[in-house]
Amino acid sequence: MNQPAAARARYRDALAVPEFRAIFLSHVICMLGTIVTQFALTVLVYRQTRSPFLAALVFTVAFVPYLFGGVLLSALADRVAIRRLLVGCNLTTAALAAAMALPGSPVGVVLVLAFGMGLVAPVFAGARAALLPRILDGDVYIAGRSLFRLVAQGAQVGGFALGGLLLIVLTPRAALLLNTGAFLASAALLAAGVKARPAITSATSLSLVRDSLTGLGKIFRLVRLRRVLVFGWAVPAIGVTPEALAAPYAQLAGFGTVGLGLLMSALPVGTVLGEVLCLWIPSPARRLRLVVPLALLMFLPQLAFGLRPGLPLAVGLLVLSGMGLAHHLGLDQLLMDAAPEPVVGRALSIQTAGLMFWQGIGFAVAGSAAQLVAPPVVIMAGAVVGLVIVPLLRPR
């Protein structure tokens, strides 16, 4: 576990740590459960209301609570013993999923329960992120963080397909019960596999919300850390434009359903390829120097969408663009270098919440722009904006 910071780690080094294996397996189970839940909820809401707007609202309530939960509840990662917090979040999510599955639940109630799950998610993700540096050292920590992103991207490729297959044999409410089981299994794994640790901070007279906001203020007063966080939010928020507009672009180009699926899968595939290559090939020091070039790589291929490429070229461009997301490997190290020990947990919580929230905003902005301008033009314009902001916001 004690890996020198300058040594290059592999995924197997992180997986060799028993405590990390328990957390990682829990993450796999939770990620698949969450995606199946989103799919099942979308189908459930649409079947009950026949409203595309309400069906789409399922995804909105999955993103928006990250702002509230991640910012206003971030102090929980320091104030509650970490294992207790992780297990408690899983049990709460399981209970909310079970309530959604109750027969006859009105759509409004289901969406409120989904919003509640969205509030819990950033608390859980932030606490888990804050725990990783206490389990993994040096470049092994970077490998562990990369594994979590690989699962997230792989779940995007296969999770919705799994949801579709499940709904062939199950009702949406039965699929939600499976999610309850998934989070109960995750809670059991964490209870058995994570060591008991005391809370980081002792009792304080500040309220939870005030304590969270105070911690946020401390983090944003640290200039170097603030630049790392803002860069890590802005690049993916703009970079999701092709993914956000995959459906209208595919319709405009006449790609059909299969073509749309290939477009939607291309960015995640590129991300997985980029993460694996950039962990395997460059040294840790070189990965730091690759942060800006890889961020630029996200946007350079997207410029070509102004020429309306056909399906094979469009997929290839998006795979190449997705490889640029490997800049997060260097950003992970920059954040750990920039965050003083007392605020590492809070910084990681806020980083995780902000990433989800700003990507959600990126989807909304891209979709709004495509109401006024053709999708290929919006994708190209987003790429131009990205190429401008990368050097302006680069971490120093």
PDB file of N, CA, C and O in Angstrom, residues 87-97 116-117 120:
ATOM      1  N   VAL A  87     -22.323   3.269   4.887  1.00  0.00           N
ATOM      2  CA  VAL A  87     -23.368   2.262   5.063  1.00  0.00           C
ATOM      3  C   VAL A  87     -24.732   2.938   5.214  1.00  0.00           C
ATOM      4  O   VAL A  87     -25.738   2.497   4.633  1.00  0.00           O
ATOM      5  N   GLY A  88     -24.783   4.029   5.968  1.00  0.00           N
ATOM      6  CA  GLY A  88     -26.040   4.743   6.150  1.00  0.00           C
ATOM      7  C   GLY A  88     -26.598   5.288   4.851  1.00  0.00           C
ATOM      8  O   GLY A  88     -27.812   5.225   4.600  1.00  0.00           O
ATOM      9  N   CYS A  89     -25.721   5.817   3.994  1.00  0.00           N
ATOM     10  CA  CYS A  89     -26.168   6.316   2.683  1.00  0.00           C
ATOM     11  C   CYS A  89     -26.751   5.185   1.841  1.00  0.00           C
ATOM     12  O   CYS A  89     -27.791   5.336   1.182  1.00  0.00           O
ATOM     13  N   ASN A  90     -26.082   4.029   1.850  1.00  0.00           N
ATOM     14  CA  ASN A  90     -26.587   2.882   1.085  1.00  0.00           C
ATOM     15  C   ASN A  90     -27.942   2.413   1.598  1.00  0.00           C
ATOM     16  O   ASN A  90     -28.853   2.123   0.811  1.00  0.00           O
ATOM     17  N   LEU A  91     -28.111   2.352   2.907  1.00  0.00           N
ATOM     18  CA  LEU A  91     -29.376   1.907   3.474  1.00  0.00           C
ATOM     19  C   LEU A  91     -30.495   2.904   3.177  1.00  0.00           C
ATOM     20  O   LEU A  91     -31.636   2.502   2.888  1.00  0.00           O
ATOM     21  N   THR A  92     -30.167   4.183   3.224  1.00  0.00           N
ATOM     22  CA  THR A  92     -31.168   5.203   2.899  1.00  0.00           C
ATOM     23  C   THR A  92     -31.608   5.091   1.448  1.00  0.00           C
ATOM     24  O   THR A  92     -32.801   5.162   1.132  1.00  0.00           O
ATOM     25  N   THR A  93     -30.643   4.912   0.544  1.00  0.00           N
ATOM     26  CA  THR A  93     -30.967   4.766  -0.877  1.00  0.00           C
ATOM     27  C   THR A  93     -31.809   3.518  -1.120  1.00  0.00           C
ATOM     28  O   THR A  93     -32.761   3.541  -1.915  1.00  0.00           O
ATOM     29  N   ALA A  94     -31.466   2.429  -0.440  1.00  0.00           N
ATOM     30  CA  ALA A  94     -32.250   1.191  -0.581  1.00  0.00           C
ATOM     31  C   ALA A  94     -33.694   1.413  -0.138  1.00  0.00           C
ATOM     32  O   ALA A  94     -34.638   0.941  -0.785  1.00  0.00           O
ATOM     33  N   ALA A  95     -33.878   2.144   0.956  1.00  0.00           N
ATOM     34  CA  ALA A  95     -35.228   2.411   1.454  1.00  0.00           C
ATOM     35  C   ALA A  95     -36.012   3.277   0.468  1.00  0.00           C
ATOM     36  O   ALA A  95     -37.210   3.038   0.221  1.00  0.00           O
ATOM     37  N   LEU A  96     -35.356   4.272  -0.117  1.00  0.00           N
ATOM     38  CA  LEU A  96     -36.035   5.139  -1.082  1.00  0.00           C
ATOM     39  C   LEU A  96     -36.420   4.359  -2.347  1.00  0.00           C
ATOM     40  O   LEU A  96     -37.514   4.537  -2.895  1.00  0.00           O
ATOM     41  N   ALA A  97     -35.525   3.481  -2.800  1.00  0.00           N
ATOM     42  CA  ALA A  97     -35.840   2.658  -3.972  1.00  0.00           C
ATOM     43  C   ALA A  97     -37.000   1.720  -3.688  1.00  0.00           C
ATOM     44  O   ALA A  97     -37.871   1.503  -4.538  1.00  0.00           O
ATOM     45  N   GLY A 116     -34.676  12.673  -3.559  1.00  0.00           N
ATOM     46  CA  GLY A 116     -34.029  12.288  -2.303  1.00  0.00           C
ATOM     47  C   GLY A 116     -32.819  11.402  -2.529  1.00  0.00           C
ATOM     48  O   GLY A 116     -31.772  11.570  -1.877  1.00  0.00           O
ATOM     49  N   MET A 117     -32.942  10.451  -3.463  1.00  0.00           N
ATOM     50  CA  MET A 117     -31.785   9.617  -3.802  1.00  0.00           C
ATOM     51  C   MET A 117     -30.654  10.465  -4.357  1.00  0.00           C
ATOM     52  O   MET A 117     -29.471  10.219  -4.079  1.00  0.00           O
ATOM     53  N   VAL A 120     -28.687  12.058  -1.560  1.00  0.00           N
ATOM     54  CA  VAL A 120     -27.810  11.114  -0.852  1.00  0.00           C
ATOM     55  C   VAL A 120     -26.559  10.799  -1.678  1.00  0.00           C
ATOM     56  O   VAL A 120     -25.457  10.638  -1.133  1.00  0.00           O
TER      57      VAL A 120
END
